[in-house]
PDB file of C-alpha atoms in Angstrom:
ATOM      1  CA  MET A 212      -0.156  -0.004  -0.139  1.00 46.00           C
ATOM      2  CA  PHE A 213       1.186   3.558  -0.507  1.00 50.00           C
ATOM      3  CA  SER A 214       2.027   5.539   2.690  1.00 48.00           C
ATOM      4  CA  GLY A 215       0.333   8.327   3.862  1.00 44.00           C
ATOM      5  CA  LYS A 216       2.403  11.677   4.217  1.00 47.00           C
ATOM      6  CA  SER A 217       1.534  15.387   5.144  1.00 43.00           C
ATOM      7  CA  PHE A 218       3.406  16.894   2.173  1.00 48.00           C
ATOM      8  CA  LYS A 219       2.090  17.132  -1.346  1.00 55.00           C
ATOM      9  CA  MET A 220       3.214  14.828  -3.962  1.00 76.00           C
ATOM     10  CA  ILE A 221       0.614  15.608  -6.985  1.00 88.00           C
ATOM     11  CA  TRP A 222       2.086  17.419  -9.833  1.00 91.00           C
ATOM     12  CA  ALA A 223       0.559  18.919 -12.912  1.00 92.00           C
ATOM     13  CA  TYR A 224       2.498  19.452 -16.077  1.00 92.00           C
ATOM     14  CA  THR A 225       0.704  21.630 -18.645  1.00 89.00           C
ATOM     15  CA  LEU A 226       2.011  22.706 -21.968  1.00 82.00           C
ATOM     16  CA  THR A 227       1.993  26.466 -22.738  1.00 77.00           C
ATOM     17  CA  LYS A 228       0.806  28.213 -26.241  1.00 75.00           C
ATOM     18  CA  SER A 229       4.445  28.256 -27.077  1.00 76.00           C
ATOM     19  CA  ASN A 230       4.909  24.507 -26.300  1.00 76.00           C
ATOM     20  CA  LYS A 231       6.918  24.718 -23.040  1.00 81.00           C
ATOM     21  CA  LEU A 232       6.233  22.371 -20.093  1.00 85.00           C
ATOM     22  CA  GLN A 233       5.026  24.068 -17.127  1.00 86.00           C
ATOM     23  CA  ALA A 234       5.020  22.252 -13.719  1.00 87.00           C
ATOM     24  CA  ARG A 235       2.982  23.170 -10.692  1.00 84.00           C
ATOM     25  CA  ASP A 236       1.535  21.800  -7.587  1.00 81.00           C
ATOM     26  CA  ALA A 237      -2.105  20.751  -7.530  1.00 79.00           C
ATOM     27  CA  ASP A 238      -4.008  19.916  -4.299  1.00 79.00           C
ATOM     28  CA  SER A 239      -7.743  19.856  -4.973  1.00 86.00           C
ATOM     29  CA  LEU A 240     -10.184  18.168  -7.365  1.00 87.00           C
ATOM     30  CA  SER A 241     -11.600  21.628  -8.437  1.00 88.00           C
ATOM     31  CA  GLU A 242      -8.026  23.011  -9.600  1.00 87.00           C
ATOM     32  CA  MET A 243      -7.436  19.924 -11.488  1.00 87.00           C
ATOM     33  CA  GLN A 244     -10.775  20.097 -13.304  1.00 86.00           C
ATOM     34  CA  ARG A 245     -10.202  23.649 -14.096  1.00 88.00           C
ATOM     35  CA  LEU A 246      -6.690  22.822 -15.584  1.00 86.00           C
ATOM     36  CA  SER A 247      -8.081  20.077 -17.586  1.00 84.00           C
ATOM     37  CA  LYS A 248     -10.704  22.331 -19.207  1.00 84.00           C
ATOM     38  CA  GLU A 249      -7.967  25.047 -19.773  1.00 84.00           C
ATOM     39  CA  ALA A 250      -4.698  23.370 -20.650  1.00 83.00           C
ATOM     40  CA  ASN A 251      -4.063  22.265 -24.119  1.00 84.00           C
ATOM     41  CA  TRP A 252      -2.447  18.954 -22.656  1.00 88.00           C
ATOM     42  CA  LEU A 253      -2.395  17.979 -19.101  1.00 91.00           C
ATOM     43  CA  TRP A 254      -0.345  15.409 -17.290  1.00 94.00           C
ATOM     44  CA  ILE A 255      -1.310  14.956 -13.562  1.00 94.00           C
ATOM     45  CA  ASP A 256       1.246  12.845 -11.586  1.00 95.00           C
ATOM     46  CA  CYS A 257       0.862  11.379  -8.219  1.00 94.00           C
ATOM     47  CA  MET A 258       3.310   9.914  -6.174  1.00 94.00           C
ATOM     48  CA  GLU A 259       2.598   7.841  -3.113  1.00 92.00           C
ATOM     49  CA  PRO A 260      -0.957   9.208  -2.605  1.00 91.00           C
ATOM     50  CA  ASP A 261      -2.541   9.264   0.889  1.00 90.00           C
ATOM     51  CA  ASP A 262      -6.413   8.861   1.192  1.00 90.00           C
ATOM     52  CA  LYS A 263      -7.113  12.559   0.350  1.00 90.00           C
ATOM     53  CA  GLU A 264      -5.356  12.496  -2.727  1.00 91.00           C
ATOM     54  CA  LEU A 265      -6.469   8.867  -3.933  1.00 92.00           C
ATOM     55  CA  GLU A 266     -10.264  10.519  -3.595  1.00 91.00           C
ATOM     56  CA  ILE A 267      -8.759  13.413  -5.684  1.00 91.00           C
ATOM     57  CA  ILE A 268      -7.922  10.695  -8.273  1.00 92.00           C
ATOM     58  CA  ALA A 269     -11.403   8.970  -7.989  1.00 92.00           C
ATOM     59  CA  GLY A 270     -13.049  12.448  -8.290  1.00 91.00           C
ATOM     60  CA  LEU A 271     -11.165  12.918 -11.668  1.00 90.00           C
ATOM     61  CA  LEU A 272     -11.766   9.382 -12.715  1.00 91.00           C
ATOM     62  CA  LYS A 273     -15.159   9.088 -11.738  1.00 90.00           C
ATOM     63  CA  GLU A 274     -14.467   5.884 -10.329  1.00 90.00           C
ATOM     64  CA  THR A 275     -13.969   4.667  -6.787  1.00 89.00           C
ATOM     65  CA  GLU A 276     -13.216   0.850  -6.883  1.00 88.00           C
ATOM     66  CA  ILE A 277     -10.101   1.440  -9.108  1.00 90.00           C
ATOM     67  CA  ILE A 278      -8.766   2.886  -5.790  1.00 90.00           C
ATOM     68  CA  ASP A 279      -8.603  -0.590  -4.076  1.00 91.00           C
ATOM     69  CA  ALA A 280      -6.720  -2.061  -7.064  1.00 91.00           C
ATOM     70  CA  ILE A 281      -4.212   0.836  -6.502  1.00 93.00           C
ATOM     71  CA  ARG A 282      -3.973   0.230  -2.758  1.00 91.00           C
ATOM     72  CA  ASN A 283      -3.200  -3.486  -3.430  1.00 91.00           C
ATOM     73  CA  ARG A 284      -0.612  -2.578  -6.171  1.00 92.00           C
ATOM     74  CA  GLN A 285      -2.898  -4.900  -8.498  1.00 91.00           C
ATOM     75  CA  ILE A 286      -1.403  -5.771 -12.159  1.00 90.00           C
ATOM     76  CA  PHE A 287      -3.774  -5.527 -14.836  1.00 88.00           C
ATOM     77  CA  SER A 288      -2.814  -8.144 -17.461  1.00 83.00           C
ATOM     78  CA  ARG A 289      -4.259  -6.001 -20.412  1.00 85.00           C
ATOM     79  CA  CYS A 290      -5.627  -2.418 -20.847  1.00 87.00           C
ATOM     80  CA  GLU A 291      -8.929  -1.437 -18.624  1.00 88.00           C
ATOM     81  CA  ARG A 292     -11.590   0.995 -19.809  1.00 89.00           C
ATOM     82  CA  ILE A 293     -12.534   3.604 -16.390  1.00 89.00           C
ATOM     83  CA  ASN A 294     -15.431   5.542 -17.958  1.00 89.00           C
ATOM     84  CA  ASP A 295     -13.880   7.696 -20.467  1.00 87.00           C
ATOM     85  CA  TYR A 296     -10.126   6.821 -19.742  1.00 91.00           C
ATOM     86  CA  VAL A 297      -7.911   3.813 -20.589  1.00 91.00           C
ATOM     87  CA  LEU A 298      -6.160   2.290 -17.827  1.00 93.00           C
ATOM     88  CA  ILE A 299      -2.635   0.981 -18.402  1.00 92.00           C
ATOM     89  CA  SER A 300      -0.422  -0.423 -15.548  1.00 93.00           C
ATOM     90  CA  ILE A 301       3.132  -0.651 -16.249  1.00 94.00           C
ATOM     91  CA  PRO A 302       5.004  -2.901 -13.576  1.00 94.00           C
ATOM     92  CA  LEU A 303       8.246  -1.975 -11.989  1.00 95.00           C
ATOM     93  CA  VAL A 304       9.938  -4.638 -10.082  1.00 94.00           C
ATOM     94  CA  VAL A 305      12.087  -4.501  -7.056  1.00 93.00           C
ATOM     95  CA  PHE A 306      14.333  -7.072  -5.668  1.00 90.00           C
ATOM     96  CA  LYS A 307      16.202  -6.959  -2.600  1.00 84.00           C
ATOM     97  CA  ASP A 308      15.731  -9.948  -0.448  1.00 81.00           C
ATOM     98  CA  THR A 309      12.284 -10.638  -1.987  1.00 87.00           C
ATOM     99  CA  LEU A 310      10.895  -9.644  -5.343  1.00 91.00           C
ATOM    100  CA  GLU A 311       8.308  -6.480  -5.047  1.00 93.00           C
ATOM    101  CA  THR A 312       6.347  -5.123  -7.609  1.00 94.00           C
ATOM    102  CA  TYR A 313       5.432  -1.537  -7.752  1.00 95.00           C
ATOM    103  CA  PRO A 314       3.034  -0.682 -10.718  1.00 95.00           C
ATOM    104  CA  ILE A 315       2.634   2.769 -12.502  1.00 96.00           C
ATOM    105  CA  TYR A 316      -1.025   3.627 -13.388  1.00 96.00           C
ATOM    106  CA  VAL A 317      -1.582   5.314 -16.500  1.00 95.00           C
ATOM    107  CA  PHE A 318      -4.865   6.878 -17.071  1.00 95.00           C
ATOM    108  CA  ALA A 319      -5.502   8.386 -20.373  1.00 90.00           C
ATOM    109  CA  LYS A 320      -8.194  10.455 -22.113  1.00 84.00           C
ATOM    110  CA  GLU A 321      -7.769  12.447 -25.049  1.00 77.00           C
ATOM    111  CA  LYS A 322      -5.308  15.220 -23.803  1.00 85.00           C
ATOM    112  CA  ILE A 323      -5.112  14.263 -20.072  1.00 90.00           C
ATOM    113  CA  LEU A 324      -2.639  11.817 -18.558  1.00 93.00           C
ATOM    114  CA  ILE A 325      -2.795  10.718 -15.257  1.00 95.00           C
ATOM    115  CA  THR A 326      -0.234   8.456 -13.399  1.00 96.00           C
ATOM    116  CA  VAL A 327      -0.377   7.328  -9.895  1.00 96.00           C
ATOM    117  CA  ARG A 328       2.694   5.623  -8.573  1.00 95.00           C
ATOM    118  CA  SER A 329       5.001   4.779  -5.877  1.00 94.00           C
ATOM    119  CA  LYS A 330       8.458   6.340  -5.141  1.00 93.00           C
ATOM    120  CA  HIS A 331      10.266   3.569  -6.612  1.00 94.00           C
ATOM    121  CA  SER A 332       9.183   4.766 -10.151  1.00 94.00           C
ATOM    122  CA  SER A 333      10.670   8.358  -9.519  1.00 94.00           C
ATOM    123  CA  LYS A 334      13.632   7.411 -11.976  1.00 95.00           C
ATOM    124  CA  SER A 335      11.751   6.513 -14.570  1.00 95.00           C
ATOM    125  CA  ILE A 336       9.324   9.687 -14.233  1.00 95.00           C
ATOM    126  CA  THR A 337      12.321  12.014 -14.013  1.00 94.00           C
ATOM    127  CA  ASN A 338      13.872  10.263 -17.040  1.00 95.00           C
ATOM    128  CA  THR A 339      10.826  10.403 -19.010  1.00 94.00           C
ATOM    129  CA  LEU A 340      10.232  14.254 -18.337  1.00 93.00           C
ATOM    130  CA  LYS A 341      13.729  14.875 -19.446  1.00 93.00           C
ATOM    131  CA  THR A 342      13.338  13.118 -22.661  1.00 92.00           C
ATOM    132  CA  PHE A 343       9.835  14.851 -23.141  1.00 90.00           C
ATOM    133  CA  GLN A 344      11.287  18.223 -22.693  1.00 89.00           C
ATOM    134  CA  ASP A 345      14.209  17.491 -25.061  1.00 88.00           C
ATOM    135  CA  CYS A 346      11.800  16.219 -27.723  1.00 85.00           C
ATOM    136  CA  ILE A 347       8.784  18.620 -26.809  1.00 85.00           C
ATOM    137  CA  LEU A 348       8.836  20.804 -30.130  1.00 80.00           C
ATOM    138  CA  LYS A 349       8.697  17.442 -32.548  1.00 80.00           C
ATOM    139  CA  VAL A 350       5.946  16.091 -29.920  1.00 78.00           C
ATOM    140  CA  CYS A 351       3.711  19.267 -29.870  1.00 73.00           C
ATOM    141  CA  GLU A 352       4.112  19.378 -33.810  1.00 64.00           C
ATOM    142  CA  ARG A 353       2.406  16.051 -33.924  1.00 67.00           C
ATOM    143  CA  GLY A 354      -0.360  16.133 -31.256  1.00 68.00           C
ATOM    144  CA  VAL A 355       1.215  12.764 -29.659  1.00 80.00           C
ATOM    145  CA  ALA A 356       2.337  13.845 -26.100  1.00 84.00           C
ATOM    146  CA  SER A 357       0.241  11.168 -24.338  1.00 86.00           C
ATOM    147  CA  SER A 358       1.724   7.996 -26.693  1.00 86.00           C
ATOM    148  CA  PHE A 359       4.942   9.557 -26.335  1.00 88.00           C
ATOM    149  CA  ILE A 360       4.926   9.554 -22.541  1.00 91.00           C
ATOM    150  CA  VAL A 361       3.705   6.140 -22.299  1.00 91.00           C
ATOM    151  CA  SER A 362       6.125   4.751 -24.734  1.00 91.00           C
ATOM    152  CA  ARG A 363       8.880   6.450 -22.774  1.00 92.00           C
ATOM    153  CA  LEU A 364       7.763   4.960 -19.376  1.00 94.00           C
ATOM    154  CA  LEU A 365       7.506   1.438 -20.896  1.00 93.00           C
ATOM    155  CA  HIS A 366      11.172   1.869 -22.163  1.00 93.00           C
ATOM    156  CA  GLU A 367      12.365   3.118 -18.920  1.00 95.00           C
ATOM    157  CA  VAL A 368      10.595   0.488 -16.645  1.00 95.00           C
ATOM    158  CA  SER A 369      11.992  -2.069 -19.087  1.00 93.00           C
ATOM    159  CA  ASP A 370      15.532  -1.083 -18.230  1.00 92.00           C
ATOM    160  CA  GLU A 371      15.015  -0.885 -14.776  1.00 93.00           C
ATOM    161  CA  ASN A 372      13.724  -4.235 -14.530  1.00 93.00           C
ATOM    162  CA  LEU A 373      16.722  -5.434 -16.400  1.00 91.00           C
ATOM    163  CA  ASP A 374      18.680  -4.597 -13.171  1.00 92.00           C
ATOM    164  CA  VAL A 375      16.616  -6.829 -11.435  1.00 92.00           C
ATOM    165  CA  VAL A 376      16.865  -9.788 -14.155  1.00 91.00           C
ATOM    166  CA  MET A 377      20.825  -9.204 -13.524  1.00 91.00           C
ATOM    167  CA  ALA A 378      20.566  -9.088  -9.780  1.00 91.00           C
ATOM    168  CA  LEU A 379      18.798 -12.268  -9.820  1.00 90.00           C
ATOM    169  CA  ARG A 380      21.549 -13.990 -11.794  1.00 88.00           C
ATOM    170  CA  ALA A 381      24.168 -12.458  -9.416  1.00 90.00           C
ATOM    171  CA  ARG A 382      21.788 -14.313  -6.695  1.00 89.00           C
ATOM    172  CA  THR A 383      21.971 -17.539  -8.840  1.00 87.00           C
ATOM    173  CA  ASP A 384      25.803 -17.220  -9.161  1.00 87.00           C
ATOM    174  CA  GLU A 385      26.033 -17.133  -5.234  1.00 87.00           C
ATOM    175  CA  ILE A 386      23.992 -19.938  -4.817  1.00 83.00           C
ATOM    176  CA  GLU A 387      26.066 -22.124  -7.331  1.00 82.00           C
ATOM    177  CA  GLU A 388      29.391 -21.103  -5.534  1.00 83.00           C
ATOM    178  CA  LYS A 389      27.816 -22.492  -2.377  1.00 81.00           C
ATOM    179  CA  ALA A 390      26.538 -25.694  -4.136  1.00 78.00           C
ATOM    180  CA  LEU A 391      30.274 -26.375  -5.273  1.00 77.00           C
ATOM    181  CA  ALA A 392      31.666 -25.715  -2.000  1.00 74.00           C
ATOM    182  CA  ASN A 393      29.077 -27.685   0.093  1.00 75.00           C
ATOM    183  CA  PRO A 394      27.161 -29.949  -1.916  1.00 69.00           C
ATOM    184  CA  GLY A 395      25.939 -31.656   0.987  1.00 68.00           C
ATOM    185  CA  ASP A 396      24.126 -28.423   2.273  1.00 70.00           C
ATOM    186  CA  LYS A 397      20.352 -29.316   2.530  1.00 74.00           C
ATOM    187  CA  GLN A 398      19.484 -25.286   2.736  1.00 80.00           C
ATOM    188  CA  ILE A 399      20.583 -24.714  -0.752  1.00 78.00           C
ATOM    189  CA  ASN A 400      17.755 -26.580  -2.328  1.00 80.00           C
ATOM    190  CA  LYS A 401      15.313 -24.551  -0.266  1.00 83.00           C
ATOM    191  CA  THR A 402      17.039 -21.347  -1.459  1.00 83.00           C
ATOM    192  CA  VAL A 403      17.059 -22.626  -5.171  1.00 82.00           C
ATOM    193  CA  PHE A 404      13.252 -23.429  -4.786  1.00 83.00           C
ATOM    194  CA  ALA A 405      12.384 -19.941  -3.242  1.00 86.00           C
ATOM    195  CA  LEU A 406      14.573 -18.078  -5.948  1.00 87.00           C
ATOM    196  CA  LYS A 407      12.622 -20.061  -9.069  1.00 85.00           C
ATOM    197  CA  ARG A 408       9.450 -18.832  -7.600  1.00 88.00           C
ATOM    198  CA  GLU A 409      10.727 -15.382  -7.636  1.00 90.00           C
ATOM    199  CA  ILE A 410      11.703 -15.868 -11.175  1.00 89.00           C
ATOM    200  CA  SER A 411       8.779 -17.318 -12.307  1.00 89.00           C
ATOM    201  CA  THR A 412       6.751 -14.479 -10.799  1.00 90.00           C
ATOM    202  CA  LEU A 413       9.038 -11.929 -12.913  1.00 92.00           C
ATOM    203  CA  GLU A 414       8.612 -13.835 -15.897  1.00 91.00           C
ATOM    204  CA  ARG A 415       4.803 -13.939 -15.816  1.00 91.00           C
ATOM    205  CA  ILE A 416       5.141 -10.094 -15.164  1.00 91.00           C
ATOM    206  CA  LEU A 417       7.550  -9.486 -18.051  1.00 92.00           C
ATOM    207  CA  TRP A 418       5.008 -11.402 -20.552  1.00 91.00           C
ATOM    208  CA  THR A 419       2.145  -9.453 -19.582  1.00 89.00           C
ATOM    209  CA  GLN A 420       4.397  -5.914 -19.971  1.00 89.00           C
ATOM    210  CA  ARG A 421       5.617  -7.223 -23.468  1.00 90.00           C
ATOM    211  CA  GLU A 422       2.073  -8.251 -24.784  1.00 89.00           C
ATOM    212  CA  LEU A 423       0.768  -4.716 -23.508  1.00 88.00           C
ATOM    213  CA  MET A 424       3.439  -2.858 -25.314  1.00 88.00           C
ATOM    214  CA  LEU A 425       2.933  -5.052 -28.585  1.00 87.00           C
ATOM    215  CA  SER A 426      -0.760  -3.989 -28.415  1.00 84.00           C
ATOM    216  CA  ILE A 427       0.127  -0.423 -28.146  1.00 84.00           C
ATOM    217  CA  GLU A 428       2.711  -0.751 -30.923  1.00 81.00           C
ATOM    218  CA  GLU A 429       0.064  -2.150 -33.415  1.00 81.00           C
ATOM    219  CA  GLY A 430      -2.043   0.825 -32.588  1.00 79.00           C
ATOM    220  CA  VAL A 431      -5.104  -1.198 -31.261  1.00 77.00           C
ATOM    221  CA  VAL A 432      -5.109   0.390 -27.717  1.00 79.00           C
ATOM    222  CA  PRO A 433      -7.944   3.248 -27.672  1.00 69.00           C
ATOM    223  CA  VAL A 434      -6.667   6.832 -27.129  1.00 70.00           C
ATOM    224  CA  ILE A 435      -3.029   5.934 -26.633  1.00 73.00           C
ATOM    225  CA  GLN A 436      -2.331   5.687 -30.560  1.00 65.00           C
ATOM    226  CA  SER A 437       1.119   4.703 -31.405  1.00 64.00           C
ATOM    227  CA  SER A 438       3.029   7.231 -33.566  1.00 70.00           C
ATOM    228  CA  GLU A 439       6.173   7.228 -35.565  1.00 75.00           C
ATOM    229  CA  LEU A 440       7.961   8.968 -32.723  1.00 75.00           C
ATOM    230  CA  SER A 441       6.978   5.994 -30.175  1.00 78.00           C
ATOM    231  CA  LYS A 442       7.025   3.069 -32.446  1.00 81.00           C
ATOM    232  CA  GLN A 443      10.903   2.965 -32.225  1.00 83.00           C
ATOM    233  CA  THR A 444      10.755   3.602 -28.546  1.00 86.00           C
ATOM    234  CA  LEU A 445       8.320   0.676 -28.055  1.00 87.00           C
ATOM    235  CA  SER A 446      10.255  -1.734 -30.357  1.00 87.00           C
ATOM    236  CA  HIS A 447      13.532  -1.286 -28.053  1.00 88.00           C
ATOM    237  CA  ALA A 448      11.233  -1.496 -24.813  1.00 90.00           C
ATOM    238  CA  VAL A 449      10.068  -4.840 -26.694  1.00 90.00           C
ATOM    239  CA  SER A 450      13.474  -5.987 -27.571  1.00 90.00           C
ATOM    240  CA  ASN A 451      14.726  -5.366 -23.902  1.00 90.00           C
ATOM    241  CA  VAL A 452      12.064  -7.438 -22.477  1.00 91.00           C
ATOM    242  CA  SER A 453      12.286 -10.227 -25.035  1.00 90.00           C
ATOM    243  CA  ARG A 454      15.937 -10.291 -23.665  1.00 90.00           C
ATOM    244  CA  GLU A 455      15.014 -10.262 -20.083  1.00 90.00           C
ATOM    245  CA  LEU A 456      12.918 -13.115 -20.954  1.00 89.00           C
ATOM    246  CA  SER A 457      15.672 -15.079 -22.474  1.00 89.00           C
ATOM    247  CA  LEU A 458      18.030 -14.393 -19.512  1.00 89.00           C
ATOM    248  CA  ILE A 459      15.345 -15.424 -17.145  1.00 88.00           C
ATOM    249  CA  SER A 460      15.004 -18.754 -19.007  1.00 85.00           C
ATOM    250  CA  SER A 461      18.775 -19.090 -18.831  1.00 84.00           C
ATOM    251  CA  ASN A 462      18.863 -18.256 -14.998  1.00 84.00           C
ATOM    252  CA  ASP A 463      16.178 -20.606 -14.541  1.00 80.00           C
ATOM    253  CA  ASN A 464      18.228 -23.652 -16.326  1.00 83.00           C
ATOM    254  CA  ALA A 465      21.369 -22.296 -14.031  1.00 81.00           C
ATOM    255  CA  LEU A 466      19.041 -23.065 -10.900  1.00 79.00           C
ATOM    256  CA  ASP A 467      17.996 -26.127 -12.452  1.00 79.00           C
ATOM    257  CA  SER A 468      21.612 -27.475 -12.858  1.00 77.00           C
ATOM    258  CA  ILE A 469      22.269 -26.532  -9.270  1.00 76.00           C
ATOM    259  CA  LEU A 470      19.361 -28.926  -8.142  1.00 75.00           C
ATOM    260  CA  ARG A 471      20.868 -31.770 -10.231  1.00 71.00           C
ATOM    261  CA  LEU A 472      24.170 -31.173  -8.732  1.00 65.00           C
ATOM    262  CA  GLN A 473      22.570 -31.621  -5.257  1.00 58.00           C
ATOM    263  CA  ASP A 474      20.856 -34.634  -6.337  1.00 54.00           C
ATOM    264  CA  LEU A 475      24.279 -36.173  -7.408  1.00 48.00           C
ATOM    265  CA  GLY A 476      25.571 -35.299  -4.229  1.00 50.00           C
ATOM    266  CA  MET A 477      22.972 -37.087  -2.431  1.00 49.00           C
ATOM    267  CA  ILE A 478      23.399 -40.173  -4.625  1.00 43.00           C
ATOM    268  CA  HIS A 479      27.195 -40.195  -3.962  1.00 44.00           C
ATOM    269  CA  ARG A 480      26.184 -39.917  -0.226  1.00 52.00           C
ATOM    270  CA  VAL A 481      23.749 -42.724  -0.519  1.00 45.00           C
ATOM    271  CA  GLU A 482      26.642 -44.849  -2.463  1.00 44.00           C
ATOM    272  CA  ARG A 483      29.087 -44.187   0.233  1.00 56.00           C
ATOM    273  CA  THR A 484      26.651 -45.260   2.764  1.00 54.00           C
ATOM    274  CA  LEU A 485      25.862 -48.571   0.871  1.00 49.00           C
ATOM    275  CA  VAL A 486      29.431 -49.156   0.675  1.00 52.00           C
ATOM    276  CA  TYR A 487      30.027 -48.664   4.485  1.00 58.00           C
ATOM    277  CA  LEU A 488      26.948 -50.830   5.082  1.00 56.00           C
ATOM    278  CA  THR A 489      28.422 -53.524   2.507  1.00 58.00           C
ATOM    279  CA  LEU A 490      31.658 -53.398   4.207  1.00 63.00           C
ATOM    280  CA  LEU A 491      30.164 -53.486   7.767  1.00 61.00           C
ATOM    281  CA  THR A 492      28.060 -56.521   6.781  1.00 65.00           C
ATOM    282  CA  LEU A 493      31.095 -58.352   5.317  1.00 64.00           C
ATOM    283  CA  ILE A 494      33.196 -57.871   8.371  1.00 70.00           C
ATOM    284  CA  VAL A 495      30.364 -59.044  10.615  1.00 63.00           C
ATOM    285  CA  SER A 496      29.941 -62.232   8.458  1.00 65.00           C
ATOM    286  CA  ILE A 497      33.630 -62.955   8.726  1.00 67.00           C
ATOM    287  CA  ILE A 498      33.514 -62.493  12.380  1.00 68.00           C
ATOM    288  CA  MET A 499      30.708 -64.495  12.610  1.00 66.00           C
ATOM    289  CA  ILE A 500      32.144 -67.282  10.517  1.00 64.00           C
ATOM    290  CA  LEU A 501      35.456 -67.164  12.609  1.00 61.00           C
ATOM    291  CA  ILE A 502      33.385 -67.744  15.751  1.00 66.00           C
ATOM    292  CA  GLU A 503      31.310 -70.651  14.384  1.00 64.00           C
ATOM    293  CA  VAL A 504      34.747 -72.432  13.237  1.00 60.00           C
ATOM    294  CA  GLY A 505      36.175 -71.702  16.647  1.00 61.00           C
ATOM    295  CA  VAL A 506      33.130 -73.239  18.375  1.00 53.00           C
ATOM    296  CA  LEU A 507      33.408 -76.258  16.131  1.00 54.00           C
ATOM    297  CA  ARG A 508      36.770 -76.901  16.811  1.00 61.00           C
ATOM    298  CA  ILE A 509      36.167 -76.892  20.563  1.00 61.00           C
ATOM    299  CA  LEU A 510      33.401 -79.187  20.577  1.00 54.00           C
ATOM    300  CA  SER A 511      35.330 -81.417  18.512  1.00 61.00           C
ATOM    301  CA  ASP A 512      38.028 -81.587  20.904  1.00 58.00           C
TER     302      ASP A 512
END
């Protein structure tokens, strides 16, 4: 869930008549509704919204049920219609001890864009803003600001998710080193299976993201129509995700190899135990034979 706070975290970005980006704080529904009527194009960005700010977003969308989905960080596998808005959820993944997902919720309608997100996506938002400002004249000439922002966000998030894929690979390498050093460690199997679950979750997220980007690239998503400016960006983002999925598959195979190594270690331990038991049985049998021979000699005497 998003955390409460006492400071404002809603920004409104508008385009002036001279095609310059103007940023301002926005803290009321009436102010945002006024901006949406007056501005040529409006982007409302809400980070870590508290209950009051979520109420403002619900008022803009004229929808309250979606607020629970935002609180629960729900990922939507496809575009959703929210009255006259289209909702796209862009899953940003963070990996430290466990995998956590922090979606960026993008609501688009004609010349209005609303993003609701956590602080974890600040880097993606900042980079998108910088790129937008660099290309603002080209974007404004073609009237494709919203599709440009969405494509850049998808590209930036795919870059950040690649860092998570590489972090998972580094964790796999650590486990592999431990398995080679101590193949008898039973804890390794538990660690491997836990990591495989994380990888499986990430794989599903990336597949969902890739399919969403392909839909936008094909131009079948309402409101967010792909432009020539955004097609190349989307193509790069799709390639990034495809590469990430390939790396994930390779990583999963590496974890399977660790499990096979552990199985071989267990087989070898069982084999050694059987050898020891066989030797022990043989020694006992020899002793019993010697005792029996000795007893028979005593009786014969």
